[in-house]
Short mmCIF file of C-alpha atoms and ligand atoms in Angstrom, two decimals:
data_model
loop_
_atom_site.label_atom_id
_atom_site.label_comp_id
_atom_site.label_asym_id
_atom_site.label_seq_id
_atom_site.Cartn_x
_atom_site.Cartn_y
_atom_site.Cartn_z
CA MET A 21 164.42 92.22 168.26
CA LYS A 22 163.82 94.07 165.51
CA ILE A 23 164.33 92.67 161.94
CA ASP A 24 166.00 93.81 158.77
CA LEU A 25 164.48 93.05 156.06
CA GLN A 26 167.22 93.40 153.49
CA GLU A 27 169.94 92.30 155.77
CA LEU A 28 167.73 89.14 156.14
CA VAL A 29 167.21 88.30 152.46
CA GLY A 30 170.86 88.92 151.73
CA ARG A 31 171.57 86.72 154.18
CA VAL A 32 169.19 83.75 153.26
CA PRO A 33 167.66 84.43 150.09
CA LEU A 34 164.49 82.35 150.45
CA VAL A 35 163.10 84.74 152.81
CA GLU A 36 162.24 86.90 149.74
CA ASP A 37 160.23 84.00 148.05
CA LEU A 38 158.37 83.16 151.83
CA ALA A 39 157.84 87.28 152.25
CA ARG A 40 156.48 86.75 148.49
CA ALA A 41 153.94 84.36 149.61
CA GLN A 42 155.30 82.04 147.18
CA GLU A 43 155.04 78.09 147.64
CA VAL A 44 158.33 76.68 147.74
CA PHE A 45 159.99 74.05 148.76
CA TRP A 46 163.71 74.80 151.32
CA GLU A 47 165.36 72.08 151.59
CA ASN A 48 167.83 71.42 154.60
CA PRO A 49 171.50 72.53 154.05
CA LYS A 50 172.29 70.86 158.12
CA LYS A 51 170.44 67.87 157.86
CA LYS A 52 173.46 65.16 159.07
CA ALA A 53 173.01 61.88 158.31
CA PHE A 54 172.49 59.18 161.31
CA GLY A 55 175.95 58.66 161.64
CA ASP A 56 177.19 62.08 161.69
CA LEU A 57 174.89 63.21 164.93
CA THR A 58 176.22 63.79 168.35
CA PRO A 59 174.33 63.10 171.43
CA GLU A 60 173.07 66.21 171.60
CA ASP A 61 171.39 66.16 168.39
CA LEU A 62 169.24 63.29 170.03
CA PRO A 63 167.92 64.33 173.12
CA VAL A 64 164.92 62.08 173.77
CA SER A 65 166.41 58.40 173.67
CA MET A 66 164.59 55.32 171.95
CA GLU A 67 163.78 54.50 175.81
CA ASP A 68 162.28 57.09 176.78
CA ILE A 69 159.67 57.11 173.57
CA LYS A 70 159.21 52.98 174.52
CA GLU A 71 158.32 54.72 178.46
CA ALA A 72 155.77 57.14 176.91
CA GLU A 73 154.41 53.33 174.91
CA ALA A 74 154.61 52.00 177.76
CA ARG A 75 152.19 54.51 179.91
CA LEU A 76 149.93 54.31 177.30
CA GLU A 77 149.83 51.05 177.53
CA ARG A 78 148.85 50.96 181.46
CA PHE A 79 145.89 53.59 180.69
CA ARG A 80 144.67 51.41 178.05
CA PRO A 81 141.69 49.34 180.77
CA PHE A 82 140.98 53.67 181.86
CA ILE A 83 140.97 55.02 178.23
CA ALA A 84 138.45 52.06 176.97
CA ARG A 85 135.54 53.21 180.31
CA VAL A 86 136.62 57.10 180.34
CA PHE A 87 136.58 56.80 176.22
CA PRO A 88 134.30 54.28 174.82
CA GLU A 89 134.48 54.69 171.13
CA THR A 90 137.78 53.18 172.30
CA ARG A 91 136.70 50.05 173.50
CA GLU A 92 136.63 47.95 171.07
CA ALA A 93 140.22 48.81 170.69
CA GLY A 94 140.84 48.10 174.13
CA GLY A 95 142.14 51.86 174.27
CA LEU A 96 143.87 51.52 171.08
CA ILE A 97 144.43 55.91 170.44
CA GLU A 98 145.37 54.53 167.01
CA SER A 99 144.17 55.13 163.14
CA PRO A 100 145.18 53.68 160.04
CA LEU A 101 147.43 53.50 157.39
CA ALA A 102 145.13 53.62 153.62
CA ARG A 103 147.02 52.84 150.65
CA ILE A 104 145.29 55.89 148.50
CA ASP A 105 146.23 54.26 145.17
CA ASP A 106 143.86 56.48 142.64
CA MET A 107 144.89 59.29 144.45
CA ALA A 108 147.99 58.33 144.33
CA GLY A 109 147.36 58.52 140.20
CA LEU A 110 146.09 62.33 140.02
CA LEU A 111 149.29 63.75 142.10
CA ARG A 112 151.74 62.04 139.62
CA ASP A 113 149.57 63.58 136.96
CA LYS A 114 151.20 67.02 138.35
CA ASN A 115 154.75 65.85 139.24
CA ASP A 116 155.31 62.20 138.57
CA PHE A 117 157.34 59.97 142.05
CA GLU A 118 157.73 56.16 142.18
CA GLY A 119 156.57 53.57 144.70
CA ASP A 120 153.23 53.76 146.60
CA LEU A 121 150.86 56.64 148.39
CA TYR A 122 149.79 56.36 151.77
CA LEU A 123 147.09 58.33 154.80
CA LYS A 124 148.25 57.93 157.55
CA LEU A 125 144.58 58.33 158.68
CA ASP A 126 144.57 60.59 162.63
CA SER A 127 142.29 62.22 160.47
CA HIS A 128 140.25 59.69 162.48
CA LEU A 129 142.02 59.38 165.53
CA PRO A 130 138.88 58.23 168.23
CA VAL A 131 138.02 61.27 170.63
CA ALA A 132 139.40 64.90 169.28
CA GLY A 133 140.64 63.42 166.03
CA SER A 134 143.91 64.61 165.12
CA VAL A 135 146.79 64.27 165.78
CA LYS A 136 146.60 66.43 168.95
CA ALA A 137 145.09 63.75 170.18
CA ARG A 138 148.83 61.35 170.34
CA GLY A 139 150.78 63.95 172.37
CA GLY A 140 147.32 66.54 174.03
CA ILE A 141 146.07 62.58 175.50
CA TYR A 142 149.07 60.94 176.25
CA GLU A 143 150.24 64.69 178.37
CA VAL A 144 146.91 64.27 180.08
CA LEU A 145 147.25 60.97 181.81
CA LYS A 146 150.97 61.52 182.24
CA LEU A 147 149.71 64.74 184.71
CA THR A 148 145.96 61.50 185.61
CA GLU A 149 149.33 59.39 186.65
CA ASP A 150 151.24 61.76 188.22
CA LEU A 151 148.27 63.31 190.03
CA ALA A 152 147.11 60.12 190.98
CA LYS A 153 150.23 58.22 192.59
CA GLN A 154 150.66 61.04 194.94
CA ALA A 155 147.09 61.37 195.59
CA GLY A 156 147.69 57.55 197.51
CA LEU A 157 144.86 56.79 194.94
CA LEU A 158 146.74 54.34 192.44
CA ASP A 159 148.64 51.86 195.24
CA GLY A 160 146.42 49.48 193.82
CA GLY A 161 147.68 49.89 190.92
CA ASP A 162 144.52 49.06 189.33
CA TYR A 163 144.50 52.22 186.37
CA GLU A 164 140.26 51.53 185.96
CA ALA A 165 140.40 53.05 188.99
CA LEU A 166 141.01 55.82 188.59
CA ALA A 167 137.20 56.70 186.18
CA GLY A 168 135.97 56.04 189.14
CA ASP A 169 133.30 58.49 191.69
CA ARG A 170 136.32 58.74 194.10
CA ALA A 171 138.80 59.60 192.30
CA ARG A 172 136.82 61.89 190.33
CA ASP A 173 136.31 63.55 192.72
CA PHE A 174 139.91 64.44 193.77
CA PHE A 175 140.31 64.86 189.68
CA LYS A 176 137.56 68.23 189.72
CA ASP A 177 139.93 70.00 192.12
CA TYR A 178 142.22 71.29 190.15
CA THR A 179 142.43 72.74 186.23
CA ILE A 180 144.02 72.38 182.31
CA GLN A 181 145.03 75.31 180.47
CA VAL A 182 146.22 74.82 177.34
CA GLY A 183 146.03 77.65 174.43
CA SER A 184 144.97 76.94 171.05
CA THR A 185 144.61 77.30 167.44
CA GLY A 186 141.54 74.56 168.02
CA ASN A 187 142.64 71.10 167.47
CA LEU A 188 144.89 70.53 170.69
CA GLY A 189 142.12 72.65 172.52
CA LEU A 190 139.49 70.40 171.16
CA SER A 191 142.35 67.25 172.46
CA ILE A 192 142.92 68.42 175.10
CA GLY A 193 139.24 70.05 176.40
CA ILE A 194 137.66 66.78 175.41
CA SER A 195 139.57 64.15 177.11
CA SER A 196 140.07 66.72 181.19
CA ALA A 197 136.28 67.24 180.98
CA GLN A 198 136.30 63.62 180.89
CA ILE A 199 137.81 62.68 183.84
CA GLY A 200 136.64 64.82 184.96
CA TYR A 201 138.94 68.31 185.42
CA LYS A 202 137.75 71.95 184.98
CA VAL A 203 139.14 73.06 181.63
CA ILE A 204 140.18 76.88 180.13
CA VAL A 205 141.32 77.00 177.00
CA HIS A 206 142.63 80.16 175.55
CA MET A 207 142.00 80.34 172.45
CA SER A 208 142.97 82.23 169.40
CA GLN A 209 141.11 84.59 166.77
CA ASP A 210 141.68 81.68 164.09
CA ALA A 211 139.42 79.22 166.06
CA LYS A 212 136.49 78.00 164.29
CA GLU A 213 133.71 79.49 165.41
CA TRP A 214 132.35 75.00 166.21
CA LYS A 215 135.29 74.24 167.36
CA LYS A 216 134.57 76.23 170.34
CA ASP A 217 130.92 75.19 170.71
CA LEU A 218 132.02 71.70 170.79
CA LEU A 219 133.97 73.10 173.69
CA ARG A 220 131.99 74.32 175.29
CA SER A 221 128.71 72.14 175.27
CA TYR A 222 132.10 69.95 177.13
CA GLY A 223 131.42 72.04 179.80
CA VAL A 224 135.03 73.36 179.21
CA GLN A 225 135.38 76.99 179.60
CA VAL A 226 136.27 79.05 175.90
CA ILE A 227 138.20 82.43 176.39
CA GLU A 228 138.86 84.47 173.01
CA TYR A 229 141.14 86.24 172.23
CA GLU A 230 141.68 88.88 169.54
CA SER A 231 145.13 88.27 169.11
CA ASP A 232 146.58 85.78 167.19
CA TYR A 233 147.28 81.96 168.66
CA SER A 234 150.94 83.44 170.01
CA LEU A 235 149.47 85.60 172.68
CA ALA A 236 146.75 83.96 173.24
CA VAL A 237 149.43 80.89 174.86
CA LYS A 238 151.55 83.03 176.85
CA GLU A 239 148.08 84.82 178.21
CA GLY A 240 146.70 80.44 179.16
CA ARG A 241 150.50 80.61 180.19
CA ALA A 242 150.61 83.47 182.56
CA GLN A 243 146.86 82.35 184.20
CA SER A 244 147.26 79.05 185.03
CA GLU A 245 150.31 79.74 186.62
CA ALA A 246 148.91 82.20 189.29
CA ASP A 247 147.14 78.74 190.07
CA PRO A 248 149.00 76.09 192.06
CA LYS A 249 146.15 74.01 191.36
CA SER A 250 146.44 74.11 187.77
CA HIS A 251 148.37 72.78 184.83
CA PHE A 252 149.60 74.37 181.13
CA VAL A 253 149.40 72.77 177.96
CA ASP A 254 152.57 74.37 176.62
CA ASP A 255 152.49 74.05 173.23
CA GLU A 256 155.52 75.49 172.02
CA ASN A 257 158.17 73.33 174.73
CA SER A 258 155.92 70.45 176.55
CA LEU A 259 158.42 67.61 176.21
CA ASP A 260 155.77 65.61 177.20
CA LEU A 261 153.20 66.54 174.50
CA PHE A 262 156.80 65.73 172.31
CA MET A 263 157.14 61.95 174.00
CA GLY A 264 152.82 61.53 172.65
CA TYR A 265 153.23 62.47 169.62
CA ALA A 266 157.10 60.11 169.15
CA VAL A 267 154.48 56.73 169.95
CA ALA A 268 153.30 57.49 166.28
CA ALA A 269 156.41 56.04 165.05
CA LEU A 270 156.84 52.60 166.77
CA ARG A 271 152.91 52.13 165.98
CA LEU A 272 153.77 53.03 162.17
CA ARG A 273 157.04 50.26 162.71
CA SER A 274 154.42 47.38 163.28
CA GLN A 275 151.66 49.41 160.47
CA LEU A 276 154.52 49.35 157.71
CA LYS A 277 155.80 45.53 158.97
CA GLU A 278 151.79 44.64 158.44
CA ALA A 279 152.33 45.59 155.10
CA GLY A 280 155.41 44.16 153.86
CA ILE A 281 156.65 47.58 153.53
CA GLU A 282 160.44 47.39 153.62
CA VAL A 283 162.51 50.61 154.05
CA THR A 284 165.41 51.08 152.73
CA GLU A 285 168.34 53.17 151.96
CA ASP A 286 167.67 52.71 148.76
CA SER A 287 163.80 52.75 148.93
CA PRO A 288 163.11 55.00 151.77
CA LEU A 289 159.94 56.42 153.64
CA ASN A 290 159.30 59.97 152.30
CA VAL A 291 156.78 60.93 155.50
CA TYR A 292 154.74 64.23 154.61
CA LEU A 293 153.18 65.83 158.06
CA PRO A 294 151.11 69.89 158.31
CA CYS A 295 153.63 72.10 160.11
CA GLY A 296 151.57 74.62 162.90
CA VAL A 297 153.57 75.45 165.83
CA GLY A 298 156.17 72.57 165.09
CA GLY A 299 155.16 70.11 167.89
CA ALA A 300 152.85 67.10 166.29
CA PRO A 301 154.95 66.72 163.43
CA GLY A 302 158.38 67.48 165.27
CA GLY A 303 158.00 64.51 167.44
CA VAL A 304 156.01 62.46 164.78
CA ALA A 305 159.27 63.14 162.79
CA TYR A 306 161.71 62.11 166.22
CA GLY A 307 160.88 59.40 166.82
CA LEU A 308 160.91 57.54 162.62
CA LYS A 309 164.05 59.23 162.76
CA LEU A 310 164.72 57.03 165.42
CA ILE A 311 163.67 54.26 164.11
CA PHE A 312 164.80 54.40 160.68
CA LYS A 313 167.65 55.98 160.71
CA ASP A 314 168.47 56.79 157.05
CA GLY A 315 166.51 55.52 155.34
CA VAL A 316 164.02 57.46 156.11
CA ARG A 317 163.40 60.98 154.97
CA LEU A 318 161.04 63.73 156.43
CA TYR A 319 159.43 66.40 154.93
CA PHE A 320 157.27 69.04 157.10
CA VAL A 321 154.63 71.15 155.09
CA GLU A 322 152.89 74.93 155.50
CA PRO A 323 150.83 77.62 154.14
CA THR A 324 152.25 80.34 152.59
CA GLN A 325 151.17 83.27 154.93
CA ALA A 326 151.91 81.16 157.99
CA PRO A 327 155.28 79.52 157.62
CA CYS A 328 156.95 80.17 160.66
CA MET A 329 159.39 76.27 160.61
CA VAL A 330 160.51 76.88 157.38
CA LEU A 331 161.77 81.55 157.98
CA GLY A 332 163.21 79.95 161.75
CA MET A 333 165.16 76.96 160.14
CA ALA A 334 165.84 78.63 157.27
CA THR A 335 166.83 81.95 159.36
CA GLY A 336 168.52 80.61 162.19
CA LEU A 337 165.51 82.80 164.12
CA HIS A 338 163.90 80.29 165.39
CA ASN A 339 161.64 81.02 167.94
CA LYS A 340 163.47 84.80 167.14
CA ILE A 341 161.46 85.14 164.35
CA ALA A 342 157.72 85.63 163.55
CA VAL A 343 156.00 85.67 159.86
CA THR A 344 154.80 88.72 160.71
CA ASP A 345 158.45 90.12 160.86
CA ILE A 346 158.60 89.34 157.09
CA GLY A 347 154.54 90.72 156.30
CA LEU A 348 153.20 87.99 155.95
CA ASP A 349 149.54 88.63 157.96
CA GLY A 350 149.21 84.67 158.95
CA LYS A 351 145.67 84.16 158.28
CA THR A 352 144.75 80.58 156.53
CA GLN A 353 141.88 79.22 156.11
CA ALA A 354 144.46 76.00 157.32
CA ASP A 355 143.39 76.65 160.88
CA GLY A 356 145.42 73.83 162.99
CA LEU A 357 148.45 75.88 161.03
CA ALA A 358 148.26 78.57 161.82
CA VAL A 359 150.58 79.43 163.98
CA GLY A 360 153.19 83.06 163.54
CA ARG A 361 155.97 82.20 165.63
CA PRO A 362 157.66 78.21 165.55
CA SER A 363 158.77 76.72 168.53
CA GLY A 364 162.13 76.98 169.37
CA PHE A 365 162.77 73.44 170.86
CA VAL A 366 161.43 71.83 167.93
CA GLY A 367 162.86 73.98 165.27
CA ARG A 368 166.39 72.93 167.01
CA VAL A 369 166.16 70.37 167.53
CA MET A 370 164.95 69.48 163.92
CA ASP A 371 168.28 71.32 162.21
CA PRO A 372 170.10 68.16 161.85
CA LEU A 373 166.51 65.96 161.06
CA LEU A 374 164.27 67.20 158.77
CA ASP A 375 165.12 66.89 155.15
CA GLY A 376 163.00 70.23 153.81
CA VAL A 377 160.36 72.19 153.78
CA TYR A 378 156.44 72.94 151.89
CA THR A 379 154.94 75.27 152.02
CA ILE A 380 151.71 75.78 149.88
CA LYS A 381 148.62 77.84 149.46
CA ASP A 382 145.07 77.90 150.49
CA GLN A 383 143.86 78.12 147.01
CA ALA A 384 144.81 74.69 146.95
CA LEU A 385 143.95 73.10 149.57
CA ASN A 386 139.81 72.70 148.96
CA PRO A 387 140.66 70.72 146.02
CA LEU A 388 142.74 68.49 147.60
CA VAL A 389 140.10 68.16 150.20
CA GLN A 390 137.59 67.02 147.24
CA GLU A 391 140.24 64.80 145.44
CA LEU A 392 140.52 63.13 147.96
CA TYR A 393 137.21 62.36 149.15
CA LYS A 394 136.11 61.91 145.12
CA ARG A 395 138.84 59.93 145.21
CA GLU A 396 139.26 57.68 147.49
CA ASP A 397 135.60 58.18 149.87
CA LEU A 398 137.74 59.15 153.12
CA PHE A 399 137.48 62.72 154.85
CA ILE A 400 140.17 65.75 156.14
CA GLU A 401 139.90 68.74 156.42
CA PRO A 402 142.25 72.04 154.76
CA SER A 403 145.07 71.68 156.64
CA ALA A 404 146.07 67.96 156.90
CA ALA A 405 145.61 68.19 152.99
CA ALA A 406 148.48 70.66 153.20
CA ALA A 407 151.02 67.23 153.33
CA PHE A 408 149.49 66.32 149.65
CA GLN A 409 152.03 69.56 148.80
CA GLY A 410 155.14 67.14 149.10
CA LEU A 411 153.93 65.34 146.26
CA ILE A 412 153.40 67.73 144.40
CA LEU A 413 156.27 70.19 144.25
CA PRO A 414 159.49 69.65 142.37
CA GLY A 415 162.17 68.50 144.92
CA GLY A 416 162.10 66.16 148.20
CA SER A 417 163.02 61.87 147.35
CA LYS A 418 161.14 60.43 144.67
CA LYS A 419 161.72 57.20 145.40
CA GLY A 420 160.43 55.19 147.69
CA THR A 421 157.31 54.16 149.85
CA HIS A 422 154.96 57.76 150.73
CA ILE A 423 153.61 58.70 153.34
CA ALA A 424 150.84 61.70 153.61
CA TRP A 425 150.07 62.05 157.44
CA ALA A 426 146.42 62.97 157.82
CA THR A 427 146.88 65.15 161.34
CA GLY A 428 142.57 66.28 161.19
CA GLY A 429 139.62 65.61 160.46
CA ARG A 430 136.60 63.82 161.83
CA LEU A 431 135.45 66.13 164.41
CA VAL A 432 134.58 68.64 161.55
CA PRO A 433 130.56 68.85 161.31
CA GLN A 434 128.81 68.55 158.40
CA GLU A 435 127.66 71.44 157.51
CA VAL A 436 131.29 72.14 157.35
CA ARG A 437 131.54 69.36 155.74
CA ASP A 438 129.03 70.61 152.82
CA ASP A 439 130.38 74.21 152.73
CA LEU A 440 134.13 72.38 151.61
CA LEU A 441 132.95 70.03 149.88
CA ASP A 442 130.66 71.68 147.87
CA GLU A 443 132.08 75.27 146.76
C1 PLP B 5 147.90 70.46 164.96
C2 PLP B 5 147.73 70.48 163.68
C3 PLP B 5 148.96 70.23 162.86
C4 PLP B 5 150.09 71.28 163.19
O1 PLP B 5 150.36 70.00 164.41
P1 PLP B 5 151.87 71.79 165.64
O2 PLP B 5 151.99 70.37 166.84
O3 PLP B 5 151.02 72.87 165.87
O4 PLP B 5 152.74 72.14 164.72
C5 PLP B 5 148.61 69.52 161.63
N1 PLP B 5 147.33 69.86 161.05
C6 PLP B 5 146.73 69.62 161.74
C7 PLP B 5 144.75 69.32 161.52
C8 PLP B 5 146.61 69.77 163.46
O5 PLP B 5 145.48 70.55 164.02
#
């Protein structure tokens, strides 16, 4: 579809600011009160999300065995919620807000070191369960046995493929390779070299593309479809990924309870989620909405050069428009967010649920990474630091409890960290 930029700006003035790569806050005019949501607005039920959580529970003995770093937690892949008062102090100087600021440390999640550990590993485990059941490998109900030689021998005939800007590739690649699958990761040009190297060290085949993320996904999908023993993890459309991300909401509910944090409409939970194609923030946000209803305010954050979700939602064109259609190049140092065309599936689901979207300039990211490290001794990657924009730019909810969702960082190699922290 050809986009007429002038016509679009006339209809949606925000597009002009987006096209100029300005920082914006967009408030979603389509958001509904929870009581006004129709069954069509909520395509995934609480039961579905609980079923996903139950699957992860069944797999715990297996996870503990295959991923030794999860052994101490008994095969639970979860991250802490940290109160960051010093960082809050800095941000308050820029734009005052009430209430405490927390950081959800998915940056420190085991196995994949990013939010992708939630969706990615969940999808691989679900596939593993389906395949194992068909092959009679789960007849005794012993999930730990799936880590044994007989099962591994069976899994090695299957290939898992994924298109990625980096972190989803790491999550799928590392987890699938350790379970015993063959893995092919189709990487876009934005993917960092160290991510490719790390994957290759796990025996993953990395195919590099000169093009952007959407094409890497398209190629991967086509190659996988040609092989009956191949499964494609579809970042743009996968419901399994979405479910894995949504489980985060159940886990966060327990953590809030433990911390004695009450969530009400008068003292809402404000959550800031860095957004690429939309799957991770969409799944997490969806789960939170089902739990906290009108008590939660949900915000995405995108780079000014790749604001694909706000462009799709504000124009109503969703995946029918890309950031290149309004003259942006989609290039950003926030490699986890370097996506030019949003998931149409997620955008439509978010239409009645999301409160708003912030965008942030690349130059603002490293200083936030550095300040967090200095003040809280926590390292997160630039993509994850985008979350803080929700507290910096005017607009949105300023009372209640604030959670910046730190989406990645643990696997960033020391030399790359030194560079980021040094500048
Ligand atoms: C993937 C990723 C995101 C966003 O997830 P999407 O599903 O692409 O929207 C945010 N931060 C980091 C670090 C990521 O790797």
